[in-house]
């Protein structure tokens, strides 16, 4: 357990490039830029061909903002829209996006939390499962023999990880494939990171442009590609 728990290091900010794929009613694949402030915010800028920003997803605290620049519209909702109401905060979403195990209400897994989880070796795969499961759902994490995270399942979320690399923040998955639901509709999100920069100043733009139209959260699955 100690080897798994100690594989997650401290960090304050993150910047990276890469690609994002969003699957739903209207799939989208694009280059992206991502920024995070630990425990505060997540910023994903969708930039086809790596040039002009066409859309932006920002989570600050418990608020989700999605800006569609092509159609001059935006979504402003509780971040619970992404979690089907499960009480996952921005720190937990950051752990999910980076492939770091966590205990709900306690933060990223560390060696001091060993008594709060069980560890089982199932055919060469290590399963870490919090002893106290949140009401109504279960969650767990799976690691390979090198203590690299392979997958996690949190209620309506299932996430597969690959390309785990060592970074200034410990082990980080560079390829993340998430499947979940927005309401009753399935949604997938794939992130492929490149070029991590840690612990430097980042700017998180959460301003809503003037003259944009607010649309409902139910528009999220198609907002990037509707005509």
Short mmCIF file of C-alpha atoms in Angstrom, two decimals:
data_model
loop_
_atom_site.label_atom_id
_atom_site.label_comp_id
_atom_site.label_asym_id
_atom_site.label_seq_id
_atom_site.Cartn_x
_atom_site.Cartn_y
_atom_site.Cartn_z
CA UNK A 1 0.00 0.00 0.00
CA UNK A 2 2.82 2.40 0.86
CA UNK A 3 4.29 2.17 -2.66
CA UNK A 4 0.96 3.15 -4.18
CA UNK A 5 0.21 5.91 -1.68
CA UNK A 6 3.70 7.39 -1.94
CA UNK A 7 3.54 7.54 -5.75
CA UNK A 8 1.35 10.66 -5.63
CA UNK A 9 3.36 13.83 -5.05
CA UNK A 10 2.44 17.39 -4.12
CA UNK A 11 1.79 20.08 -6.73
CA UNK A 12 0.28 23.56 -6.94
CA UNK A 13 -0.32 24.29 -10.63
CA UNK A 14 -0.25 22.44 -13.94
CA UNK A 15 -0.07 23.41 -17.59
CA UNK A 16 -0.12 20.92 -20.47
CA UNK A 17 -1.01 20.55 -24.12
CA UNK A 18 -2.42 17.56 -25.94
CA UNK A 19 -5.74 16.50 -27.41
CA UNK A 20 -9.29 16.10 -26.18
CA UNK A 21 -12.08 13.92 -27.55
CA UNK A 22 -15.66 14.35 -26.37
CA UNK A 23 -18.17 11.68 -27.28
CA UNK A 24 -21.89 12.25 -27.03
CA UNK A 25 -24.67 13.23 -29.38
CA UNK A 26 -22.12 15.09 -31.52
CA UNK A 27 -18.53 13.79 -31.06
CA UNK A 28 -15.58 16.17 -31.16
CA UNK A 29 -11.81 15.71 -31.32
CA UNK A 30 -9.40 18.61 -31.09
CA UNK A 31 -6.09 19.90 -29.82
CA UNK A 32 -6.32 21.43 -26.37
CA UNK A 33 -4.54 23.31 -23.64
CA UNK A 34 -5.24 22.46 -20.00
CA UNK A 35 -4.43 24.36 -16.82
CA UNK A 36 -5.16 23.57 -13.19
CA UNK A 37 -4.75 25.23 -9.82
CA UNK A 38 -4.69 22.55 -7.15
CA UNK A 39 -7.96 22.50 -5.26
CA UNK A 40 -9.28 25.59 -7.06
CA UNK A 41 -9.82 25.30 -10.79
CA UNK A 42 -9.62 23.34 -14.04
CA UNK A 43 -9.41 25.06 -17.43
CA UNK A 44 -9.60 23.25 -20.79
CA UNK A 45 -9.22 25.31 -23.96
CA UNK A 46 -10.37 23.57 -27.15
CA UNK A 47 -8.16 24.67 -30.05
CA UNK A 48 -8.50 22.83 -33.39
CA UNK A 49 -5.11 22.62 -35.12
CA UNK A 50 -3.66 24.14 -31.94
CA UNK A 51 -4.44 27.68 -33.08
CA UNK A 52 -7.65 29.56 -32.28
CA UNK A 53 -9.75 28.80 -29.22
CA UNK A 54 -13.27 27.77 -30.20
CA UNK A 55 -14.53 26.58 -26.81
CA UNK A 56 -13.56 26.59 -23.18
CA UNK A 57 -14.53 24.50 -20.15
CA UNK A 58 -13.77 26.01 -16.76
CA UNK A 59 -14.49 24.59 -13.32
CA UNK A 60 -13.93 26.96 -10.41
CA UNK A 61 -14.93 25.61 -7.03
CA UNK A 62 -18.34 24.05 -7.53
CA UNK A 63 -19.24 26.01 -10.68
CA UNK A 64 -19.01 24.79 -14.28
CA UNK A 65 -18.70 27.27 -17.14
CA UNK A 66 -18.65 26.15 -20.78
CA UNK A 67 -18.16 28.80 -23.46
CA UNK A 68 -18.93 28.12 -27.13
CA UNK A 69 -17.21 30.88 -29.09
CA UNK A 70 -18.41 29.68 -32.50
CA UNK A 71 -22.06 30.18 -31.60
CA UNK A 72 -21.63 32.85 -28.89
CA UNK A 73 -23.34 30.93 -26.12
CA UNK A 74 -22.45 29.52 -22.72
CA UNK A 75 -23.50 27.13 -19.98
CA UNK A 76 -23.25 28.15 -16.33
CA UNK A 77 -24.24 25.36 -13.96
CA UNK A 78 -23.24 23.54 -10.81
CA UNK A 79 -20.27 21.25 -11.44
CA UNK A 80 -22.55 18.45 -10.24
CA UNK A 81 -23.83 18.42 -13.83
CA UNK A 82 -20.64 16.48 -14.65
CA UNK A 83 -20.95 14.13 -11.70
CA UNK A 84 -24.64 13.22 -11.77
CA UNK A 85 -25.04 14.89 -8.40
CA UNK A 86 -22.24 12.91 -6.70
CA UNK A 87 -20.40 15.15 -4.20
CA UNK A 88 -17.10 15.30 -6.08
CA UNK A 89 -15.22 18.58 -5.62
CA UNK A 90 -12.69 20.19 -7.95
CA UNK A 91 -9.75 18.51 -6.15
CA UNK A 92 -11.32 15.10 -6.75
CA UNK A 93 -11.96 15.92 -10.42
CA UNK A 94 -8.28 16.86 -10.72
CA UNK A 95 -7.32 13.47 -9.28
CA UNK A 96 -9.66 11.76 -11.75
CA UNK A 97 -8.19 13.72 -14.67
CA UNK A 98 -4.61 12.86 -13.65
CA UNK A 99 -5.01 9.27 -12.50
CA UNK A 100 -4.54 9.70 -8.76
CA UNK A 101 -6.41 7.60 -6.21
CA UNK A 102 -8.40 9.43 -3.56
CA UNK A 103 -10.78 8.98 -0.66
CA UNK A 104 -13.92 11.09 -0.85
CA UNK A 105 -13.82 13.72 1.86
CA UNK A 106 -10.12 13.08 2.61
CA UNK A 107 -8.33 14.01 -0.59
CA UNK A 108 -5.59 12.29 -2.58
CA UNK A 109 -4.50 8.92 -1.20
CA UNK A 110 -1.38 9.10 0.99
CA UNK A 111 0.42 6.77 3.37
CA UNK A 112 -1.43 8.21 6.36
CA UNK A 113 -4.70 6.87 4.92
CA UNK A 114 -3.61 3.21 4.83
CA UNK A 115 -6.08 2.25 7.53
CA UNK A 116 -8.96 3.72 5.50
CA UNK A 117 -8.59 1.36 2.52
CA UNK A 118 -8.25 -2.32 1.71
CA UNK A 119 -5.70 -3.73 -0.73
CA UNK A 120 -6.24 -6.95 -2.64
CA UNK A 121 -4.07 -8.66 -5.25
CA UNK A 122 -6.36 -10.14 -7.91
CA UNK A 123 -4.43 -12.02 -10.62
CA UNK A 124 -1.56 -9.53 -10.52
CA UNK A 125 -3.80 -6.45 -10.35
CA UNK A 126 -3.90 -4.49 -7.10
CA UNK A 127 -7.34 -3.24 -6.10
CA UNK A 128 -7.54 -0.36 -3.64
CA UNK A 129 -10.98 0.10 -2.13
CA UNK A 130 -11.96 2.64 0.55
CA UNK A 131 -13.49 0.87 3.54
CA UNK A 132 -16.15 3.53 3.96
CA UNK A 133 -18.20 3.74 0.78
CA UNK A 134 -20.34 6.78 0.09
CA UNK A 135 -24.12 6.34 0.36
CA UNK A 136 -25.65 4.67 -2.64
CA UNK A 137 -22.52 3.84 -4.62
CA UNK A 138 -19.12 2.15 -4.47
CA UNK A 139 -15.74 3.15 -5.81
CA UNK A 140 -12.31 1.56 -6.21
CA UNK A 141 -9.00 1.84 -8.05
CA UNK A 142 -6.88 -0.76 -9.87
CA UNK A 143 -3.10 -0.72 -10.31
CA UNK A 144 -0.68 -2.92 -12.26
CA UNK A 145 2.39 -4.70 -10.86
CA UNK A 146 4.44 -1.49 -11.25
CA UNK A 147 1.89 0.39 -9.14
CA UNK A 148 0.70 2.36 -12.16
CA UNK A 149 -2.99 3.12 -12.11
CA UNK A 150 -5.04 1.17 -14.66
CA UNK A 151 -8.61 2.17 -13.90
CA UNK A 152 -11.03 3.58 -11.41
CA UNK A 153 -14.74 3.35 -10.97
CA UNK A 154 -16.74 5.92 -9.06
CA UNK A 155 -20.51 5.38 -9.25
CA UNK A 156 -21.51 6.45 -12.79
CA UNK A 157 -17.88 7.07 -13.77
CA UNK A 158 -15.52 4.49 -15.21
CA UNK A 159 -12.04 5.64 -16.17
CA UNK A 160 -9.23 3.76 -17.95
CA UNK A 161 -5.66 5.01 -17.75
CA UNK A 162 -2.47 4.37 -19.71
CA UNK A 163 0.86 6.03 -20.44
CA UNK A 164 1.67 6.50 -16.75
CA UNK A 165 4.85 8.54 -16.33
CA UNK A 166 6.91 9.93 -13.49
CA UNK A 167 6.56 13.68 -13.00
CA UNK A 168 7.27 16.34 -10.40
CA UNK A 169 3.87 15.40 -8.97
CA UNK A 170 4.63 11.67 -8.88
CA UNK A 171 2.96 9.17 -11.19
CA UNK A 172 0.63 10.81 -13.72
CA UNK A 173 -1.46 9.10 -16.39
CA UNK A 174 -0.94 10.80 -19.75
CA UNK A 175 -3.91 9.08 -21.40
CA UNK A 176 -7.31 9.22 -19.71
CA UNK A 177 -10.52 7.70 -21.07
CA UNK A 178 -13.62 8.49 -19.04
CA UNK A 179 -17.17 7.24 -19.56
CA UNK A 180 -20.10 8.69 -17.64
CA UNK A 181 -23.62 10.04 -18.12
CA UNK A 182 -25.05 13.53 -18.29
CA UNK A 183 -28.58 12.95 -17.10
CA UNK A 184 -29.55 9.76 -18.92
CA UNK A 185 -27.29 10.36 -21.92
CA UNK A 186 -23.90 8.64 -22.20
CA UNK A 187 -20.82 10.82 -22.53
CA UNK A 188 -17.15 10.03 -22.96
CA UNK A 189 -14.12 12.23 -22.45
CA UNK A 190 -10.61 11.28 -23.59
CA UNK A 191 -7.57 13.37 -22.65
CA UNK A 192 -4.11 12.80 -24.12
CA UNK A 193 -1.58 15.03 -22.36
CA UNK A 194 1.80 16.27 -23.55
CA UNK A 195 4.36 18.73 -22.26
CA UNK A 196 3.61 19.03 -18.53
CA UNK A 197 4.76 22.18 -16.73
CA UNK A 198 4.36 22.19 -12.96
CA UNK A 199 4.19 24.81 -10.24
CA UNK A 200 4.41 27.91 -12.40
CA UNK A 201 1.93 30.75 -12.45
CA UNK A 202 -1.22 30.02 -14.47
CA UNK A 203 -4.09 32.23 -15.64
CA UNK A 204 -7.63 30.87 -15.44
CA UNK A 205 -10.06 32.97 -17.48
CA UNK A 206 -13.57 32.41 -16.14
CA UNK A 207 -15.15 35.55 -17.61
CA UNK A 208 -18.33 35.28 -19.66
CA UNK A 209 -18.01 37.29 -22.90
CA UNK A 210 -20.60 40.02 -23.40
CA UNK A 211 -23.48 39.42 -25.83
CA UNK A 212 -23.32 35.63 -25.38
CA UNK A 213 -26.55 33.67 -24.86
CA UNK A 214 -26.94 31.38 -21.89
CA UNK A 215 -28.23 27.89 -22.71
CA UNK A 216 -29.27 25.03 -20.45
CA UNK A 217 -26.91 22.42 -19.05
CA UNK A 218 -28.72 19.78 -21.09
CA UNK A 219 -27.02 21.30 -24.16
CA UNK A 220 -23.59 20.22 -22.94
CA UNK A 221 -23.28 17.06 -25.05
CA UNK A 222 -23.74 18.94 -28.32
CA UNK A 223 -22.64 22.45 -27.53
CA UNK A 224 -19.27 22.22 -29.26
CA UNK A 225 -20.55 21.00 -32.61
CA UNK A 226 -24.20 21.92 -33.15
CA UNK A 227 -24.98 23.94 -36.25
#
